Every structure is written in structure tokens, then in C-alpha cells.
mmCIF file of C-alpha atoms and ligand atoms in Angstrom:
data_model
loop_
_atom_site.group_PDB
_atom_site.id
_atom_site.type_symbol
_atom_site.label_atom_id
_atom_site.label_comp_id
_atom_site.label_asym_id
_atom_site.label_seq_id
_atom_site.Cartn_x
_atom_site.Cartn_y
_atom_site.Cartn_z
ATOM 1 C CA MET A 1 35.761 -7.048 -6.261
ATOM 2 C CA GLU A 2 34.686 -6.957 -2.624
ATOM 3 C CA THR A 3 35.464 -10.140 -0.709
ATOM 4 C CA ASP A 4 34.882 -11.309 2.845
ATOM 5 C CA LEU A 5 37.528 -12.308 5.441
ATOM 6 C CA PHE A 6 37.966 -15.641 3.702
ATOM 7 C CA GLY A 7 38.410 -14.208 0.212
ATOM 8 C CA ASN A 8 34.949 -15.286 -0.897
ATOM 9 C CA ARG A 9 33.065 -13.018 -3.262
ATOM 10 C CA ARG A 10 29.972 -11.590 -1.707
ATOM 11 C CA ASP A 11 27.039 -12.562 -3.823
ATOM 12 C CA GLU A 12 23.670 -12.169 -2.145
ATOM 13 C CA PRO A 13 20.729 -14.030 -3.654
ATOM 14 C CA LEU A 14 17.673 -11.747 -3.474
ATOM 15 C CA ALA A 15 14.998 -13.877 -5.093
ATOM 16 C CA ASP A 16 14.689 -16.421 -7.863
ATOM 17 C CA GLY A 17 16.517 -14.683 -10.765
ATOM 18 C CA ALA A 18 17.850 -11.751 -8.725
ATOM 19 C CA MET A 19 21.279 -11.375 -7.117
ATOM 20 C CA ILE A 20 23.335 -8.563 -5.546
ATOM 21 C CA LEU A 21 27.012 -8.635 -6.520
ATOM 22 C CA ARG A 22 28.548 -6.544 -3.765
ATOM 23 C CA GLY A 23 31.438 -4.392 -4.946
ATOM 24 C CA PHE A 24 31.406 -5.832 -8.462
ATOM 25 C CA ALA A 25 31.792 -2.345 -10.025
ATOM 26 C CA LEU A 26 34.567 -1.046 -7.745
ATOM 27 C CA ASP A 27 37.913 -0.026 -9.236
ATOM 28 C CA ARG A 28 36.455 1.005 -12.595
ATOM 29 C CA ASP A 29 36.226 4.696 -13.525
ATOM 30 C CA LEU A 30 32.520 4.702 -14.120
ATOM 31 C CA VAL A 31 31.898 8.135 -12.580
ATOM 32 C CA GLY A 32 34.287 9.801 -15.043
ATOM 33 C CA LEU A 33 32.469 8.126 -17.914
ATOM 34 C CA VAL A 34 29.128 9.333 -16.550
ATOM 35 C CA ALA A 35 30.489 12.893 -16.456
ATOM 36 C CA ALA A 36 31.523 12.660 -20.118
ATOM 37 C CA ILE A 37 28.073 11.349 -21.091
ATOM 38 C CA ALA A 38 26.348 14.104 -19.103
ATOM 39 C CA HIS A 39 28.485 16.712 -20.888
ATOM 40 C CA ALA A 40 26.914 15.622 -24.215
ATOM 41 C CA ALA A 41 23.459 14.670 -22.879
ATOM 42 C CA PRO A 42 22.833 16.680 -19.701
ATOM 43 C CA PHE A 43 20.965 15.324 -16.702
ATOM 44 C CA ARG A 44 17.428 16.663 -16.722
ATOM 45 C CA GLN A 45 14.141 16.216 -14.877
ATOM 46 C CA MET A 46 11.541 14.685 -17.168
ATOM 47 C CA LEU A 47 7.756 15.072 -16.933
ATOM 48 C CA THR A 48 5.356 12.235 -16.180
ATOM 49 C CA PRO A 49 2.459 11.735 -18.609
ATOM 50 C CA GLY A 50 0.372 13.482 -15.932
ATOM 51 C CA GLY A 51 2.610 16.563 -16.146
ATOM 52 C CA LYS A 52 4.519 16.198 -12.863
ATOM 53 C CA LYS A 53 8.271 16.737 -12.719
ATOM 54 C CA ILE A 54 10.166 13.531 -11.872
ATOM 55 C CA GLY A 55 12.521 14.105 -8.915
ATOM 56 C CA VAL A 56 15.302 11.876 -10.213
ATOM 57 C CA GLU A 57 17.493 13.550 -12.847
ATOM 58 C CA MET A 58 18.099 11.335 -15.864
ATOM 59 C CA THR A 59 20.151 10.912 -18.987
ATOM 60 C CA ASN A 60 21.018 7.916 -21.197
ATOM 61 C CA CYS A 61 23.724 6.368 -23.303
ATOM 62 C CA GLY A 62 23.553 3.686 -25.954
ATOM 63 C CA PRO A 63 21.379 3.272 -29.057
ATOM 64 C CA LEU A 64 18.136 3.726 -27.092
ATOM 65 C CA GLY A 65 17.292 6.046 -24.215
ATOM 66 C CA TRP A 66 14.345 5.894 -21.836
ATOM 67 C CA ILE A 67 12.275 9.049 -21.719
ATOM 68 C CA SER A 68 9.071 10.292 -20.146
ATOM 69 C CA ASP A 69 6.936 13.236 -21.235
ATOM 70 C CA ARG A 70 3.252 14.199 -21.635
ATOM 71 C CA ARG A 71 2.976 11.554 -24.359
ATOM 72 C CA GLY A 72 4.103 8.676 -22.131
ATOM 73 C CA TYR A 73 7.060 6.476 -21.192
ATOM 74 C CA ARG A 74 9.131 5.015 -24.053
ATOM 75 C CA TYR A 75 12.552 4.510 -25.580
ATOM 76 C CA GLU A 76 13.859 6.950 -28.200
ATOM 77 C CA THR A 77 16.971 6.951 -30.403
ATOM 78 C CA LEU A 78 17.307 10.754 -30.158
ATOM 79 C CA ASP A 79 17.703 12.871 -27.049
ATOM 80 C CA PRO A 80 14.739 15.279 -27.084
ATOM 81 C CA LEU A 81 16.853 17.925 -25.310
ATOM 82 C CA THR A 82 19.655 18.071 -27.894
ATOM 83 C CA GLY A 83 18.000 16.514 -30.946
ATOM 84 C CA LYS A 84 21.060 14.276 -31.293
ATOM 85 C CA ALA A 85 21.618 10.559 -30.786
ATOM 86 C CA TRP A 86 22.325 9.567 -27.189
ATOM 87 C CA PRO A 87 26.087 9.272 -26.459
ATOM 88 C CA ALA A 88 27.582 5.892 -27.278
ATOM 89 C CA MET A 89 27.662 3.304 -24.528
ATOM 90 C CA PRO A 90 31.275 3.135 -23.281
ATOM 91 C CA GLN A 91 32.939 -0.256 -23.781
ATOM 92 C CA ALA A 92 33.625 -0.363 -20.044
ATOM 93 C CA PHE A 93 29.869 -0.097 -19.355
ATOM 94 C CA LEU A 94 29.052 -2.847 -21.820
ATOM 95 C CA ALA A 95 31.789 -5.118 -20.467
ATOM 96 C CA LEU A 96 30.668 -4.620 -16.873
ATOM 97 C CA ALA A 97 27.004 -5.281 -17.665
ATOM 98 C CA ARG A 98 27.841 -8.386 -19.661
ATOM 99 C CA GLN A 99 30.207 -9.738 -16.981
ATOM 100 C CA ALA A 100 27.697 -9.151 -14.207
ATOM 101 C CA ALA A 101 24.852 -10.793 -16.119
ATOM 102 C CA GLY A 102 27.084 -13.744 -16.981
ATOM 103 C CA HIS A 103 28.113 -14.079 -13.355
ATOM 104 C CA ALA A 104 24.458 -14.306 -12.378
ATOM 105 C CA GLY A 105 23.805 -16.960 -15.028
ATOM 106 C CA PHE A 106 22.522 -14.874 -17.956
ATOM 107 C CA ALA A 107 24.857 -15.455 -20.923
ATOM 108 C CA ASP A 108 25.280 -13.060 -23.883
ATOM 109 C CA PHE A 109 23.617 -10.012 -22.358
ATOM 110 C CA THR A 110 23.870 -7.192 -24.910
ATOM 111 C CA PRO A 111 22.132 -4.090 -23.559
ATOM 112 C CA ASP A 112 21.053 -1.449 -26.083
ATOM 113 C CA ALA A 113 20.020 1.081 -23.431
ATOM 114 C CA CYS A 114 21.631 2.508 -20.313
ATOM 115 C CA LEU A 115 19.464 4.837 -18.243
ATOM 116 C CA ILE A 116 21.496 6.954 -15.829
ATOM 117 C CA ASN A 117 19.629 8.162 -12.751
ATOM 118 C CA ARG A 118 20.954 10.835 -10.402
ATOM 119 C CA TYR A 119 19.473 11.251 -6.931
ATOM 120 C CA ALA A 120 19.946 14.253 -4.658
ATOM 121 C CA PRO A 121 19.049 14.012 -0.963
ATOM 122 C CA GLY A 122 15.265 14.021 -0.522
ATOM 123 C CA VAL A 123 14.631 12.324 -3.876
ATOM 124 C CA LYS A 124 13.009 8.905 -4.211
ATOM 125 C CA MET A 125 11.713 6.575 -6.915
ATOM 126 C CA GLY A 126 8.303 5.127 -6.118
ATOM 127 C CA LEU A 127 7.388 1.459 -6.539
ATOM 128 C CA HIS A 128 7.104 0.514 -10.221
ATOM 129 C CA GLN A 129 7.754 -2.235 -12.750
ATOM 130 C CA ASP A 130 10.128 -1.877 -15.712
ATOM 131 C CA ARG A 131 7.930 -2.835 -18.628
ATOM 132 C CA ASP A 132 8.611 -0.327 -21.396
ATOM 133 C CA GLU A 133 11.000 -2.738 -23.122
ATOM 134 C CA ALA A 134 10.097 -4.762 -26.231
ATOM 135 C CA GLY A 135 10.691 -8.074 -24.415
ATOM 136 C CA PHE A 136 11.454 -9.405 -20.961
ATOM 137 C CA ASP A 137 13.725 -12.379 -21.747
ATOM 138 C CA ALA A 138 16.932 -10.451 -21.046
ATOM 139 C CA PRO A 139 17.853 -9.467 -17.498
ATOM 140 C CA ILE A 140 18.336 -5.905 -16.225
ATOM 141 C CA VAL A 141 21.662 -4.992 -14.642
ATOM 142 C CA SER A 142 21.876 -2.038 -12.256
ATOM 143 C CA VAL A 143 25.018 -0.394 -10.888
ATOM 144 C CA SER A 144 24.982 1.826 -7.797
ATOM 145 C CA LEU A 145 27.524 4.631 -7.364
ATOM 146 C CA GLY A 146 28.054 7.183 -4.607
ATOM 147 C CA LEU A 147 25.709 7.666 -1.667
ATOM 148 C CA PRO A 148 23.980 4.547 -0.345
ATOM 149 C CA ALA A 149 20.256 4.057 -0.856
ATOM 150 C CA VAL A 150 17.597 1.710 0.434
ATOM 151 C CA PHE A 151 16.107 -0.375 -2.325
ATOM 152 C CA GLN A 152 12.624 -1.926 -2.056
ATOM 153 C CA PHE A 153 12.005 -5.190 -3.816
ATOM 154 C CA GLY A 154 8.569 -6.740 -3.970
ATOM 155 C CA GLY A 155 6.869 -9.395 -6.054
ATOM 156 C CA LEU A 156 5.003 -9.600 -9.343
ATOM 157 C CA ASP A 157 1.862 -8.181 -7.760
ATOM 158 C CA ARG A 158 1.910 -4.566 -6.594
ATOM 159 C CA LYS A 159 0.463 -5.623 -3.257
ATOM 160 C CA ASP A 160 3.108 -8.280 -2.559
ATOM 161 C CA ALA A 161 5.254 -7.620 0.502
ATOM 162 C CA VAL A 162 8.482 -5.704 -0.137
ATOM 163 C CA ARG A 163 11.904 -6.344 1.329
ATOM 164 C CA ARG A 164 14.501 -3.629 1.838
ATOM 165 C CA HIS A 165 18.186 -3.853 0.991
ATOM 166 C CA GLU A 166 20.878 -1.186 1.139
ATOM 167 C CA LEU A 167 22.690 -0.596 -2.149
ATOM 168 C CA ARG A 168 26.143 0.909 -1.793
ATOM 169 C CA HIS A 169 28.853 2.331 -4.036
ATOM 170 C CA GLY A 170 30.060 -0.347 -6.431
ATOM 171 C CA ASP A 171 27.180 -2.772 -5.905
ATOM 172 C CA VAL A 172 25.699 -4.407 -8.992
ATOM 173 C CA VAL A 173 22.313 -6.105 -9.089
ATOM 174 C CA VAL A 174 21.104 -8.493 -11.772
ATOM 175 C CA TRP A 175 17.361 -9.065 -12.228
ATOM 176 C CA GLY A 176 16.211 -11.697 -14.637
ATOM 177 C CA GLY A 177 13.880 -14.613 -15.098
ATOM 178 C CA PRO A 178 10.988 -14.488 -12.642
ATOM 179 C CA ALA A 179 12.407 -11.332 -10.996
ATOM 180 C CA ARG A 180 12.403 -9.314 -14.222
ATOM 181 C CA LEU A 181 8.919 -7.878 -13.691
ATOM 182 C CA ALA A 182 9.102 -7.494 -9.925
ATOM 183 C CA TRP A 183 7.922 -4.248 -8.340
ATOM 184 C CA HIS A 184 10.772 -2.130 -6.986
ATOM 185 C CA GLY A 185 11.697 1.373 -5.860
ATOM 186 C CA ILE A 186 14.195 3.543 -3.999
ATOM 187 C CA LEU A 187 13.403 5.189 -0.653
ATOM 188 C CA THR A 188 14.091 8.888 -0.115
ATOM 189 C CA LEU A 189 17.851 9.479 -0.315
ATOM 190 C CA LYS A 190 19.461 10.605 2.936
ATOM 191 C CA PRO A 191 21.916 13.531 2.875
ATOM 192 C CA GLY A 192 25.602 12.704 2.829
ATOM 193 C CA ALA A 193 28.792 13.019 0.840
ATOM 194 C CA HIS A 194 30.691 10.385 -1.101
ATOM 195 C CA PRO A 195 34.228 10.821 -2.479
ATOM 196 C CA ALA A 196 33.220 9.512 -5.917
ATOM 197 C CA THR A 197 29.980 11.434 -6.532
ATOM 198 C CA GLY A 198 29.715 14.225 -3.964
ATOM 199 C CA GLN A 199 26.266 14.711 -2.469
ATOM 200 C CA THR A 200 24.488 12.427 -4.916
ATOM 201 C CA ARG A 201 23.740 8.815 -5.795
ATOM 202 C CA ILE A 202 24.069 7.653 -9.396
ATOM 203 C CA ASN A 203 22.472 4.487 -10.759
ATOM 204 C CA LEU A 204 23.143 2.922 -14.140
ATOM 205 C CA THR A 205 20.423 0.606 -15.437
ATOM 206 C CA PHE A 206 21.310 -1.568 -18.410
ATOM 207 C CA ARG A 207 18.475 -3.003 -20.468
ATOM 208 C CA GLN A 208 17.793 -4.719 -23.715
ATOM 209 C CA ALA A 209 14.990 -2.371 -24.713
ATOM 210 C CA GLY A 210 14.526 -2.846 -28.469
ATOM 211 C CA GLN A 211 13.730 -5.910 -30.553
ATOM 212 C CA ARG A 212 16.551 -8.421 -30.510
HETATM 213 C C1 MD3 B 1 14.045 -4.974 -10.172
HETATM 214 N N1 MD3 B 1 16.142 2.423 -10.830
HETATM 215 O O1 MD3 B 1 15.601 3.080 -13.382
HETATM 216 S S1 MD3 B 1 17.894 0.044 -9.892
HETATM 217 C C2 MD3 B 1 14.826 2.265 -12.825
HETATM 218 O O2 MD3 B 1 18.338 2.781 -8.203
HETATM 219 C C3 MD3 B 1 15.073 1.901 -11.420
HETATM 220 O O3 MD3 B 1 17.761 4.138 -9.756
HETATM 221 C C4 MD3 B 1 16.424 2.251 -9.438
HETATM 222 O O4 MD3 B 1 14.311 1.181 -10.861
HETATM 223 C C5 MD3 B 1 17.604 3.112 -9.108
HETATM 224 O O5 MD3 B 1 13.866 1.734 -13.389
HETATM 225 C C6 MD3 B 1 16.611 0.856 -9.026
HETATM 226 C C7 MD3 B 1 17.360 -1.536 -9.551
HETATM 227 C C8 MD3 B 1 16.381 -2.200 -10.454
HETATM 228 C C9 MD3 B 1 16.273 -1.888 -11.774
HETATM 229 C C10 MD3 B 1 15.417 -2.614 -12.573
HETATM 230 C C11 MD3 B 1 14.665 -3.657 -12.032
HETATM 231 C C12 MD3 B 1 15.651 -3.196 -9.938
HETATM 232 C C13 MD3 B 1 14.790 -3.946 -10.703
HETATM 233 C C14 MD3 B 1 13.802 -4.438 -12.824
HETATM 234 C C15 MD3 B 1 13.106 -5.470 -12.274
HETATM 235 C C16 MD3 B 1 13.221 -5.742 -10.946
HETATM 236 FE FE1 FE B 2 12.971 0.293 -12.304
#
């Protein structure tokens, strides 16, 4: 847990329902767990419904995985690349997501999906809303690993002004309540190297995607 000079935890309120927990995911071997997941369900570039290749490489763990192809965006129980179920969500992932959500005031978070995004330098994720889930009562928890990135966070309307925040290795963000459907994105990743992930950034996004 990252703390300031006075031993205080560094929680940064972002908006109503959204909070950055700086360093909340440090000292846990999340990168090793990601490597094991990617061995069974490799990172791949998916296609948008319009047929364009998405720059971010993705895989999933847990009962449901987010996918995109010519037929649209959705959650699936089987990995279309392997034909098998997505790898199980490691207990350490579940525990971290639940602890972070609880810390931000969302009790009993039980994600059934963990999308894993991998960014190489030059890759971005444009402004979007996360609305492929069956409901929006549960928060979303995101965990940043490796190279830093600039995150854009707007409002409920696409045209609302955005604010920029740097997300660094070990940072966790919880988005719930009125922030759950906010527009957000990641600016083009700058080149660099990080001891944990090499020349990449990895983001874990925990969601309750199916019916509860
Ligand atoms: C704000 N991923 O996978 S995580 C995504 O860093 C996604 O890979 C980004 O956006 C990444 O959909 C950003 C932060 C995030 C995730 C979900 C949100 C922010 C959010 C949902 C609502 C509001
Ligand atoms: Fe998103």
C-alpha cells in the first residue's frame, strides 16, 4: 500500500462514485498470474463490428469474457480462439477486486468477468462507455500494471469535459454509482520500460457482467 510522508493512504476522489487507490495493488504477484492466464488464453487483437483491428491486445479470465467481432461487443463463456472456457479467475484477483471495491464503499463486489488489456507504445483506447454488462448496479474495478498511462475521465454525456489523470503501476480505480457510465479512455501509450511488464502496460478490469 502506498502511503504519504505521514503514513496516510493515498486515496484520490475522482468524482462522485469514483476513486483512485494509489498503490493498492503493489506487492501482489499479479503479473505472474496474468502470464499464466495468457498461456491458456493468449492475448489477441479483436475486430470491431466495423471490421477494424483493435490496437489493444486482450484476453480474459473468469466465467465471462468480453469479446468483440463482426457480430458486435458482448460477453461469452467460451474463448473463441481456443473454444475452451476462459481461465479461472485467480483467488488473488477476486480478493483484490473485492477489497478495493469495499474500500471505496461498495460492499460484496463479486466480479464474474476480468478483461485483461495489454498496451504497447503507440496504442490507445478511445473514449467509450462500458455498457455491455447486464446491469450497472455493481462498480467496475480497474488495476494498472507496468508502464504509466494517461487516463481520460469525462461525464455521462460524450460531450462533457474530460479530466486527465496518470495511472501508474499498482494503482487501482473503483468506478461505481453515478460514475459507472462515465465516458473514459486511455491516451496513446508512450514508449518506456517497466521492471514488472517490460515495454507494455497491462490493465485488469473487473466487472459483474452477467445477471446477478
Ligand atoms: C470509468 N480500460 O477495458 S480502465 C476498458 O486502462 C477500459 O485499459 C481502460 O476502459 C484501460 O473498458 C481504462 C479504467 C476504467 C474502466 C471502466 C470504467 C474506467 C471506467 C467504467 C466506467 C467509468
Ligand atoms: Fe472502459
